[in-house]
Amino acid sequence: MSGTTSTPKPGLRISPLVGLLGMLFLVLAVELNDQVLNTSLWDVAGALGLSHDEAVWLPSLYLVAEIVGMATAPTMAAIFTLRRFALSVAALATLPTLLMTTGPGVSALFFLRLMQGLAGGWSIPLLMMTALRVLPPPIRLYGLAVYACSATIAPNLATSLAALWTDGLQDWHFIFLGVIPFVTIAAVLIWFGLDQDPPRYPMLRQFDWPGVIFVLMGFGSLVVALEQANRLDWLNSPTICLLFLCSAIGIPALVLRELHAPQPLFRLDLLKRRNFAYALIALVLVLIIALGSGPVPISFLTQVHGYRPAQAHVLTLLVAATQLLLLPLTAFILDFERVDARWISACGMGLILVALICGTNIGPEWMRGNFMMLQALYSVGMAFIVVPLLMLATNEVKQPEAMYASGMINMPRAVAGGLGNGVLDAVERWRGALHHGRLLDTLGHARYRAVQAQPVGAYSPALFPDGAPREPHALQALNETIEAQTTTLVTLDTFCVLAGFVVLLLLILALYPVRSYPPRIQLTRKA
C-alpha cells in the first residue's frame, strides 16, 4: 500500500467541518476563560476585593466542576443531541462570564466559577466526539491535530491575552469579556454546521447519578486536596486528610459502579486495549510535564526579576504560535504507513528531556531570552507526543464506543491539572524550605566574612564591621538575593522532577503500546 497521504473523497460534506471548527472555537473560549483568569488571578482578586484565601478557591472550583462536566458530557450529548447540547454549553459559558464582571459577592462568584467549570468540562469532550463523528478515516489525523490545539495552544495563549488585558488595556473586565467573541463565533458555526439528531430522552431514566457522585467524591476531592494542600499544610490539616480519605473511598467506588451500571459514564473494559490504556496514563504525565514550558519559567521570571505578563508572555506565545504549524505537520508525518507513532512519541519525549536537562543549568541571571531554546524544544516535543497519543487511543475505538471513550480520554486532563499543581507545590514546599534553610545556615556560619567584613575588590558586604548598613536597604537586598537563589534552586529541582516523569513516560512507551497505523489504514483493516 502506498505510503502517501490520501485526499478526501469528493463527496465529503463541508457543513460538518464548519461545525467542528465551531467546537474548536468553543473549547478555546472555555479554556481561555480558565487560563486567563488563573494567570491574572491576583489582578482580578484585587479588583473584586477578594482575600488571598478566597481567591485561591477560584481555580480549584473550576477544576472540580470541569471533572464532573467531562465525565457527563458524552451522555448528555447523546440524550439532548450534540447540536443542542453544544449550543446550551455556549450559553452557559457566556452567562457566568458576563455576571462575574459585575463584581458579585464571594458566594455568588464561587457559584459562577462552578458554572464556568461545568461549561468547560462539557465542551472539551464534545470536540473529540465531533471529530470522531464527522471526519472520515483519510483526514481523521488532521482532526486529531485540531483537537490537540485545545491542549497545547489555549494554555500557552492565555499569558499573552492576560498581558493584553491587564498590562495593555489595563482593564480587568476584559479578562472575562475577551472570550465572548470566541463563544459567539462558536455558536454561529455550530448552529450552521452540525446536523440535528433526534433526542433520546428515555436515557435520562438510566442516567448514572451514583457515578456522578463518585466522580465528585473521588476525583473532585483529590483535585481540591492537591490544589489546597500547600496552603493548608498538607497532612497536618484535617481538611486535607479528609479530602484524601474521600478520594481513596470514592475512586474504588466509582470503578465498582461503572462495572455494573446499566448505562455507565465510562466503559472500563476499553482499558483492556493496550493503546487506549497507555493513552490515558500518558496524557496525565504529558500534561504534568507540560508545566515546564509555561508555569515554571514564568514563575521563575516573576519571582526573581519581577516580570509582568506583558514581559513574560513571549515564552508561551512562542509555543502557542508554533503549534499551529507543528500539529498539522505531525499529522502529515504520521499519515505515512512506514512511520511508527511510538517512535515519533519517543522523539518528542527526547526533545523535552533535552530541554529539561538544559534547564538544570539555570542561574539567577537567566532572563527571558535564556528560555527561548528550551521553549522551542518543548513546542516540537509536545506536538510529537500529543498527536501520536491521540492516534493510538482513537484507533482502538469503534464508532458506538466513541461516547464513552471521549469522557475517559478527557477527564484525565482536568485531573492532571490538579496533580501538576500538587507536584509543583510539593517541590516548592519541601525543596524550597531545604534550600532556604541551608542558605541562611551558610550565611550564619560566615556572617562576618559575608556581611560585616571589609570590602575586597568589587565585593562589598552588606554591613560595616560595627553592624551599621553600608548602604540604604542593604539587608533587604541581601534577603532578596537569598530569595532569588532559593527560587533558582527550586526551579532546578522542578526541572529534575519533570525530567523524571519524562523518563517514566519513555519506559511506559517502550513496554506497553503496540504498533498502530494511520486511521485510513487501521480502520480499514478492522472493517
Coordinates of C-alpha atoms in Angstrom, one line a residue:
M1 CA 0.0 0.0 0.0
S2 CA 1.3 3.4 -0.9
G3 CA 2.8 5.5 1.9
T4 CA 1.5 8.8 0.5
T5 CA -1.4 10.6 2.1
S6 CA -4.9 10.1 0.7
T7 CA -7.1 13.0 -0.4
P8 CA -10.6 13.4 1.0
K9 CA -13.4 11.9 -1.0
P10 CA -15.2 14.3 -3.4
G11 CA -18.4 13.7 -1.5
L12 CA -17.1 15.0 1.8
R13 CA -19.6 17.5 3.3
I14 CA -18.4 20.9 4.3
S15 CA -21.0 21.8 6.9
P16 CA -19.9 19.2 9.5
L17 CA -16.3 20.6 9.1
V18 CA -17.8 24.1 9.9
G19 CA -19.4 22.6 13.0
L20 CA -16.1 21.1 14.0
L21 CA -14.5 24.5 13.7
G22 CA -17.2 25.9 15.9
M23 CA -16.5 23.3 18.5
L24 CA -12.8 24.3 18.4
F25 CA -13.7 27.9 19.0
L26 CA -16.0 26.9 21.9
V27 CA -13.2 24.9 23.5
L28 CA -10.7 27.7 23.0
A29 CA -13.2 30.1 24.7
V30 CA -13.7 28.0 27.8
E31 CA -10.1 27.1 28.1
L32 CA -9.1 30.8 27.9
N33 CA -11.9 31.5 30.4
D34 CA -10.0 29.3 32.8
Q35 CA -6.3 30.0 32.0
V36 CA -6.5 33.8 31.6
L37 CA -8.2 34.2 35.0
N38 CA -5.6 31.9 36.6
T39 CA -2.8 33.9 35.0
S40 CA -4.3 37.2 36.2
L41 CA -5.7 35.8 39.4
W42 CA -4.3 38.5 41.7
D43 CA -5.3 41.4 39.5
V44 CA -8.9 40.0 39.5
A45 CA -8.8 39.4 43.2
G46 CA -7.7 43.0 43.9
A47 CA -10.4 44.3 41.6
L48 CA -13.1 42.2 43.2
G49 CA -11.9 42.7 46.7
L50 CA -11.1 39.1 47.4
S51 CA -8.7 38.0 50.1
H52 CA -5.9 35.5 49.3
D53 CA -7.7 32.6 50.9
E54 CA -10.9 33.4 48.9
A55 CA -9.1 33.9 45.6
V56 CA -7.2 30.6 45.6
W57 CA -10.5 28.7 45.5
L58 CA -11.4 30.1 42.1
P59 CA -9.0 27.7 40.2
S60 CA -10.0 24.7 42.4
L61 CA -13.7 25.2 42.0
Y62 CA -13.3 25.3 38.2
L63 CA -11.3 22.1 38.1
V64 CA -13.9 20.2 40.3
A65 CA -16.8 21.3 38.0
E66 CA -14.7 20.6 34.9
I67 CA -14.1 17.0 36.0
V68 CA -17.8 16.4 36.5
G69 CA -18.6 18.0 33.2
M70 CA -16.0 15.9 31.3
A71 CA -17.5 12.7 32.9
T72 CA -21.1 13.5 32.0
A73 CA -20.7 15.4 28.6
P74 CA -20.9 12.4 26.3
T75 CA -24.0 11.0 27.9
M76 CA -25.7 14.5 28.0
A77 CA -24.8 14.9 24.3
A78 CA -26.4 11.6 23.5
I79 CA -29.6 12.5 25.4
F80 CA -30.1 16.1 24.2
T81 CA -28.3 15.7 20.8
L82 CA -24.8 17.1 20.1
R83 CA -26.0 20.3 18.4
R84 CA -28.5 21.4 21.0
F85 CA -26.2 20.5 23.9
A86 CA -23.2 22.3 22.3
L87 CA -25.3 25.5 21.9
S88 CA -26.5 25.2 25.5
V89 CA -22.9 24.9 26.6
A90 CA -22.0 28.0 24.7
A91 CA -24.8 29.9 26.5
L92 CA -23.6 28.5 29.8
A93 CA -20.1 29.6 29.1
T94 CA -21.3 33.2 28.3
L95 CA -23.7 34.0 31.1
P96 CA -21.5 33.4 34.2
T97 CA -18.7 35.2 32.4
L98 CA -20.8 38.3 32.0
L99 CA -22.1 38.2 35.5
M100 CA -18.6 37.9 37.0
T101 CA -17.8 41.4 35.6
T102 CA -20.5 42.9 37.9
G103 CA -18.4 42.2 41.0
P104 CA -20.9 39.8 42.8
G105 CA -20.3 38.6 46.3
V106 CA -18.0 35.8 47.2
S107 CA -20.6 33.1 47.3
A108 CA -22.1 34.2 44.0
L109 CA -18.7 34.4 42.5
F110 CA -17.9 30.9 43.6
F111 CA -21.2 29.6 42.1
L112 CA -20.5 31.4 38.8
R113 CA -17.0 29.9 38.7
L114 CA -18.5 26.4 39.2
M115 CA -20.8 27.1 36.2
Q116 CA -17.8 28.2 34.1
G117 CA -16.0 24.9 35.0
L118 CA -19.1 22.9 34.1
A119 CA -19.2 24.6 30.7
G120 CA -15.5 23.9 30.2
G121 CA -15.9 20.3 31.2
W122 CA -18.9 19.8 28.9
S123 CA -17.3 21.4 25.9
I124 CA -13.9 19.6 25.6
P125 CA -15.3 16.1 25.1
L126 CA -17.7 17.4 22.5
L127 CA -14.8 18.5 20.4
M128 CA -13.4 14.9 20.3
M129 CA -16.9 13.4 19.7
T130 CA -17.5 15.8 16.8
A131 CA -14.1 15.0 15.3
L132 CA -14.7 11.2 15.5
R133 CA -18.1 11.6 14.1
V134 CA -17.7 14.0 11.1
L135 CA -14.1 13.1 9.9
P136 CA -13.7 10.1 7.6
P137 CA -10.5 8.0 8.1
P138 CA -8.5 9.7 5.4
I139 CA -8.4 13.0 7.2
R140 CA -9.1 12.0 10.8
L141 CA -5.5 12.5 11.8
Y142 CA -5.8 16.2 11.0
G143 CA -9.0 16.3 13.1
L144 CA -7.0 14.9 16.0
A145 CA -4.5 17.7 15.4
V146 CA -7.3 20.2 15.7
Y147 CA -8.4 18.6 18.9
A148 CA -4.8 18.8 20.2
C149 CA -5.0 22.6 19.8
S150 CA -7.2 22.7 22.8
A151 CA -4.4 21.1 25.0
T152 CA -1.4 22.9 23.6
I153 CA -2.4 26.3 22.2
A154 CA -5.0 27.6 24.6
P155 CA -3.0 27.3 27.8
N156 CA 0.0 28.9 26.2
L157 CA -2.0 31.7 24.6
A158 CA -3.5 32.7 27.9
T159 CA -0.5 34.6 29.2
S160 CA -0.4 36.8 26.1
L161 CA -4.1 37.6 26.5
A162 CA -3.7 38.3 30.2
A163 CA -0.8 40.7 29.3
L164 CA -3.0 42.4 26.8
W165 CA -6.0 42.9 29.1
T166 CA -4.1 43.7 32.3
D167 CA -0.9 45.5 31.2
G168 CA -2.1 46.7 27.8
L169 CA -5.6 47.9 28.1
Q170 CA -5.4 47.9 31.9
D171 CA -9.0 46.8 32.3
W172 CA -9.6 43.6 34.3
H173 CA -13.1 43.3 32.8
F174 CA -11.6 42.1 29.5
I175 CA -10.2 39.1 31.4
F176 CA -13.8 37.9 31.3
L177 CA -15.2 39.7 28.3
G178 CA -12.4 38.8 26.0
V179 CA -13.7 35.3 25.3
I180 CA -17.2 36.5 24.3
P181 CA -16.3 36.9 20.6
F182 CA -14.9 33.3 20.6
V183 CA -18.2 32.0 22.1
T184 CA -20.3 34.0 19.6
I185 CA -18.4 32.7 16.6
A186 CA -18.6 29.1 18.0
A187 CA -22.4 29.3 18.5
V188 CA -22.9 30.5 14.9
L189 CA -20.7 27.8 13.4
I190 CA -22.2 25.0 15.5
W191 CA -25.7 26.1 14.6
F192 CA -24.9 26.2 10.9
G193 CA -22.6 23.2 10.7
L194 CA -23.9 20.4 12.9
D195 CA -26.9 18.2 11.9
Q196 CA -29.8 18.0 14.3
D197 CA -30.3 14.4 15.6
P198 CA -33.4 13.1 17.3
P199 CA -33.1 13.4 21.1
R200 CA -33.1 10.3 23.3
Y201 CA -34.9 11.4 26.4
P202 CA -35.6 7.9 27.7
M203 CA -31.9 7.6 28.5
L204 CA -32.5 10.1 31.4
R205 CA -34.2 7.4 33.4
Q206 CA -31.0 5.4 33.5
F207 CA -28.6 8.3 33.9
D208 CA -25.7 7.3 36.2
W209 CA -26.3 9.7 39.1
P210 CA -24.4 7.5 41.6
G211 CA -21.4 7.6 39.1
V212 CA -21.5 11.4 39.1
I213 CA -21.5 11.4 42.9
F214 CA -18.5 9.1 43.0
V215 CA -16.6 11.1 40.4
L216 CA -17.1 14.2 42.5
M217 CA -16.2 12.3 45.7
G218 CA -13.1 10.6 44.2
F219 CA -11.5 12.8 41.7
G220 CA -13.1 16.1 42.8
S221 CA -11.8 15.6 46.4
L222 CA -8.4 14.6 45.1
V223 CA -8.0 17.7 42.9
V224 CA -9.1 20.1 45.8
A225 CA -6.7 18.3 48.2
L226 CA -3.8 18.8 45.8
E227 CA -4.7 22.4 45.0
Q228 CA -5.1 23.5 48.6
A229 CA -2.6 21.2 50.3
N230 CA 0.3 23.6 50.3
R231 CA -1.7 26.4 51.7
L232 CA -3.3 24.2 54.4
D233 CA 0.0 22.4 55.4
W234 CA -0.6 19.1 53.7
L235 CA -1.3 16.2 56.0
N236 CA -1.1 18.4 59.1
S237 CA -4.5 19.8 58.0
P238 CA -7.6 17.7 59.0
T239 CA -9.4 19.1 55.9
I240 CA -6.7 17.8 53.5
C241 CA -6.7 14.4 55.3
L242 CA -10.5 14.2 55.0
L243 CA -10.3 15.1 51.3
F244 CA -7.7 12.4 50.6
L245 CA -9.8 9.9 52.5
C246 CA -12.9 10.8 50.4
S247 CA -10.8 10.3 47.3
A248 CA -9.5 6.9 48.5
I249 CA -13.1 5.8 49.0
G250 CA -14.7 7.5 46.0
I251 CA -12.3 6.2 43.2
P252 CA -12.7 2.5 44.0
A253 CA -16.5 3.0 44.5
L254 CA -16.6 4.6 41.0
V255 CA -14.8 1.7 39.5
L256 CA -17.3 -0.8 41.0
R257 CA -20.3 1.3 40.0
E258 CA -19.1 1.7 36.4
L259 CA -18.6 -2.1 36.1
H260 CA -22.2 -2.8 37.0
A261 CA -24.2 0.3 35.9
P262 CA -26.9 -0.3 33.3
Q263 CA -25.8 2.9 31.5
P264 CA -22.3 3.7 32.7
L265 CA -20.4 7.0 32.3
F266 CA -17.3 5.1 31.3
R267 CA -16.7 1.8 29.6
L268 CA -13.8 0.5 31.7
D269 CA -13.4 -2.6 29.5
L270 CA -11.8 -0.2 27.0
L271 CA -8.8 -0.2 29.3
K272 CA -8.1 -3.8 28.3
R273 CA -6.9 -2.4 25.0
R274 CA -3.3 -1.6 25.5
N275 CA -3.0 1.5 23.3
F276 CA -6.1 3.1 24.9
A277 CA -4.8 2.4 28.4
Y278 CA -1.4 3.8 27.5
A279 CA -3.0 7.0 26.1
L280 CA -4.9 7.6 29.4
I281 CA -1.7 7.2 31.5
A282 CA 0.5 9.1 29.1
L283 CA -2.0 12.0 28.9
V284 CA -1.8 12.6 32.6
L285 CA 2.0 12.5 32.6
V286 CA 2.3 14.7 29.5
L287 CA 0.1 17.4 30.9
I288 CA 2.2 17.4 34.1
I289 CA 5.4 17.6 32.0
A290 CA 3.9 20.5 30.0
L291 CA 4.1 22.6 33.1
G292 CA 7.8 23.0 32.4
S293 CA 7.1 25.1 29.3
G294 CA 4.7 27.6 31.0
P295 CA 4.2 28.0 34.7
V296 CA 7.7 27.0 35.8
P297 CA 9.8 29.5 33.7
I298 CA 7.2 32.3 34.1
S299 CA 7.1 31.7 37.9
F300 CA 10.9 32.0 38.0
L301 CA 11.0 35.2 36.0
T302 CA 8.2 36.7 38.1
Q303 CA 9.8 35.9 41.4
V304 CA 13.4 36.6 40.6
H305 CA 13.1 39.5 38.1
G306 CA 9.6 40.8 38.8
Y307 CA 8.3 40.1 35.3
R308 CA 4.7 41.0 34.5
P309 CA 2.6 39.0 31.9
A310 CA 3.5 41.7 29.3
Q311 CA 7.2 40.8 29.7
A312 CA 6.9 37.0 30.1
H313 CA 4.2 36.2 27.6
V314 CA 6.6 35.8 24.6
L315 CA 7.7 32.5 26.1
T316 CA 4.3 30.9 26.0
L317 CA 3.3 32.7 22.8
L318 CA 6.2 31.0 21.0
V319 CA 4.8 27.6 22.0
A320 CA 1.2 28.5 21.0
A321 CA 2.2 30.0 17.6
T322 CA 4.4 27.2 16.6
Q323 CA 1.8 24.6 17.4
L324 CA -0.3 25.9 14.5
L325 CA 2.4 24.6 12.2
L326 CA 3.7 21.6 14.2
L327 CA 0.4 19.9 14.9
P328 CA -0.6 19.5 11.2
L329 CA 3.0 18.7 10.3
T330 CA 3.0 15.9 12.9
A331 CA -0.3 14.6 11.5
F332 CA 1.2 14.6 8.0
I333 CA 4.2 12.6 9.1
L334 CA 2.1 10.1 10.9
D335 CA -0.1 9.5 7.8
F336 CA 2.7 7.6 6.2
E337 CA 2.3 3.8 6.7
R338 CA 6.0 3.3 7.3
V339 CA 6.0 5.7 10.2
D340 CA 5.6 4.2 13.7
A341 CA 3.7 6.6 16.0
R342 CA 5.7 5.2 19.0
W343 CA 9.0 6.4 17.5
I344 CA 7.5 9.9 16.9
S345 CA 6.4 10.0 20.5
A346 CA 9.9 8.9 21.6
C347 CA 11.5 11.7 19.6
G348 CA 9.2 14.2 21.2
M349 CA 10.0 12.9 24.7
G350 CA 13.7 13.0 23.9
L351 CA 13.4 16.7 22.8
I352 CA 11.6 17.6 26.0
L353 CA 14.1 15.7 28.1
V354 CA 17.0 17.6 26.4
A355 CA 15.1 20.9 27.2
L356 CA 14.7 19.9 30.9
I357 CA 18.4 18.9 31.2
C358 CA 19.5 22.2 29.7
G359 CA 17.2 23.9 32.2
T360 CA 19.2 22.5 35.1
N361 CA 21.9 25.0 34.1
I362 CA 19.6 27.8 35.3
G363 CA 21.1 30.7 37.3
P364 CA 19.6 33.8 38.9
E365 CA 20.9 35.8 35.9
W366 CA 18.7 33.9 33.5
M367 CA 16.3 36.2 31.6
R368 CA 13.5 35.6 29.1
G369 CA 16.0 35.0 26.2
N370 CA 17.7 32.2 28.1
F371 CA 14.5 30.1 27.9
M372 CA 13.8 30.6 24.2
M373 CA 15.7 27.5 23.0
L374 CA 14.1 25.4 25.8
Q375 CA 10.6 26.6 24.7
A376 CA 11.4 25.7 21.1
L377 CA 12.3 22.2 22.1
Y378 CA 9.3 21.9 24.2
S379 CA 7.0 23.0 21.4
V380 CA 8.3 20.4 18.9
G381 CA 8.3 17.8 21.6
M382 CA 4.7 18.4 22.7
A383 CA 3.4 18.2 19.1
F384 CA 5.3 14.9 18.6
I385 CA 3.8 13.4 21.7
V386 CA 0.2 14.6 21.7
V387 CA -0.9 13.8 18.2
P388 CA 0.5 10.2 18.2
L389 CA -1.0 9.7 21.6
L390 CA -4.4 10.6 20.3
M391 CA -4.0 8.4 17.2
L392 CA -3.1 5.4 19.3
A393 CA -6.1 5.9 21.5
T394 CA -8.8 6.7 18.9
N395 CA -7.7 3.9 16.6
E396 CA -8.8 1.5 19.3
V397 CA -12.3 3.0 19.5
K398 CA -15.3 1.9 17.3
Q399 CA -18.0 4.4 16.4
P400 CA -20.5 3.2 19.0
E401 CA -17.8 3.4 21.7
A402 CA -16.9 7.0 20.9
M403 CA -19.3 8.4 23.5
Y404 CA -17.6 6.5 26.3
A405 CA -14.1 6.9 25.1
S406 CA -14.4 10.7 24.8
G407 CA -15.1 11.1 28.5
M408 CA -12.4 8.6 29.5
I409 CA -9.8 10.4 27.5
N410 CA -10.7 13.9 28.5
M411 CA -11.4 13.6 32.3
P412 CA -7.7 12.9 33.0
R413 CA -6.9 16.3 31.5
A414 CA -8.7 18.1 34.4
V415 CA -7.2 15.6 37.0
A416 CA -3.7 16.2 35.6
G417 CA -4.1 19.9 36.2
G418 CA -4.6 19.2 39.9
L419 CA -1.8 16.6 40.0
G420 CA 0.6 19.0 38.3
N421 CA -0.1 21.8 40.7
G422 CA 0.3 19.4 43.5
V423 CA 3.7 18.3 42.2
L424 CA 4.9 21.9 41.8
D425 CA 3.6 22.9 45.3
A426 CA 5.3 19.9 46.9
V427 CA 8.6 20.6 45.2
E428 CA 8.4 24.3 46.2
R429 CA 7.5 23.4 49.8
W430 CA 10.0 20.8 50.7
R431 CA 12.9 21.7 48.4
G432 CA 12.3 25.4 48.9
A433 CA 12.4 25.1 52.7
L434 CA 15.6 22.9 52.5
H435 CA 17.4 25.4 50.2
H436 CA 16.3 28.5 52.1
G437 CA 17.4 26.9 55.4
R438 CA 20.8 25.9 54.1
L439 CA 21.5 29.3 52.6
L440 CA 20.7 31.0 55.8
D441 CA 22.7 28.5 57.8
T442 CA 25.7 29.1 55.5
L443 CA 25.3 32.8 55.8
G444 CA 25.1 32.5 59.6
H445 CA 28.3 30.4 59.8
A446 CA 30.1 33.0 57.6
R447 CA 28.2 36.1 58.8
Y448 CA 31.3 38.2 59.5
R449 CA 33.0 37.4 56.2
A450 CA 29.8 37.7 54.2
V451 CA 28.1 40.5 56.0
Q452 CA 30.4 42.7 58.1
A453 CA 33.9 42.3 56.5
Q454 CA 35.9 45.0 54.8
P455 CA 35.3 45.4 51.0
V456 CA 37.6 43.3 48.8
G457 CA 37.8 44.4 45.2
A458 CA 34.3 44.6 43.7
Y459 CA 32.8 42.7 46.6
S460 CA 31.2 44.9 49.3
P461 CA 29.5 43.2 52.3
A462 CA 26.1 44.5 53.4
L463 CA 27.2 46.0 56.8
F464 CA 30.1 47.9 58.2
P465 CA 32.2 46.0 60.8
D466 CA 30.2 47.8 63.6
G467 CA 26.9 46.5 62.2
A468 CA 25.6 49.6 60.5
P469 CA 24.2 49.2 57.0
R470 CA 26.9 50.0 54.4
E471 CA 24.1 51.3 52.0
P472 CA 20.4 52.0 52.5
H473 CA 18.3 48.8 52.3
A474 CA 21.5 46.7 52.3
L475 CA 19.9 43.9 54.3
Q476 CA 16.8 44.0 52.2
A477 CA 19.0 43.5 49.1
L478 CA 20.8 40.6 50.8
N479 CA 17.4 39.0 51.6
E480 CA 16.3 39.4 48.0
T481 CA 19.5 37.7 46.9
I482 CA 18.8 34.8 49.1
E483 CA 15.2 34.5 47.9
A484 CA 16.4 34.6 44.2
Q485 CA 18.9 31.8 44.9
T486 CA 16.2 29.8 46.6
T487 CA 13.8 30.2 43.7
T488 CA 16.6 29.3 41.3
L489 CA 17.4 26.1 43.1
V490 CA 13.7 25.2 43.4
T491 CA 13.3 25.7 39.7
L492 CA 16.3 23.5 39.0
D493 CA 14.7 20.8 41.2
T494 CA 11.4 21.1 39.4
F495 CA 13.2 20.6 36.0
C496 CA 14.8 17.4 37.5
V497 CA 11.4 16.1 38.8
L498 CA 9.8 16.7 35.4
A499 CA 12.7 15.0 33.7
G500 CA 12.0 12.0 35.9
F501 CA 8.4 12.0 34.6
V502 CA 9.7 12.0 31.0
V503 CA 11.9 9.0 31.7
L504 CA 9.0 7.2 33.3
L505 CA 6.9 8.0 30.2
L506 CA 9.6 6.7 27.9
L507 CA 9.7 3.4 29.9
I508 CA 5.9 3.1 29.6
L509 CA 6.1 3.8 25.9
A510 CA 8.7 1.1 25.4
L511 CA 6.8 -1.6 27.3
Y512 CA 3.1 -1.0 26.8
P513 CA 1.6 0.3 23.5
V514 CA 1.7 -1.7 20.3
R515 CA 2.1 -0.7 16.7
S516 CA -0.8 1.3 15.2
Y517 CA -1.3 2.6 11.6
P518 CA -2.9 5.8 10.3
P519 CA -6.7 5.8 10.6
R520 CA -7.2 5.4 6.9
I521 CA -5.3 2.1 7.1
Q522 CA -6.0 0.9 10.6
L523 CA -9.8 1.4 10.5
T524 CA -9.9 -0.2 7.0
R525 CA -8.1 -3.3 8.3
K526 CA -10.6 -3.6 11.2
A527 CA -13.5 -3.3 8.8

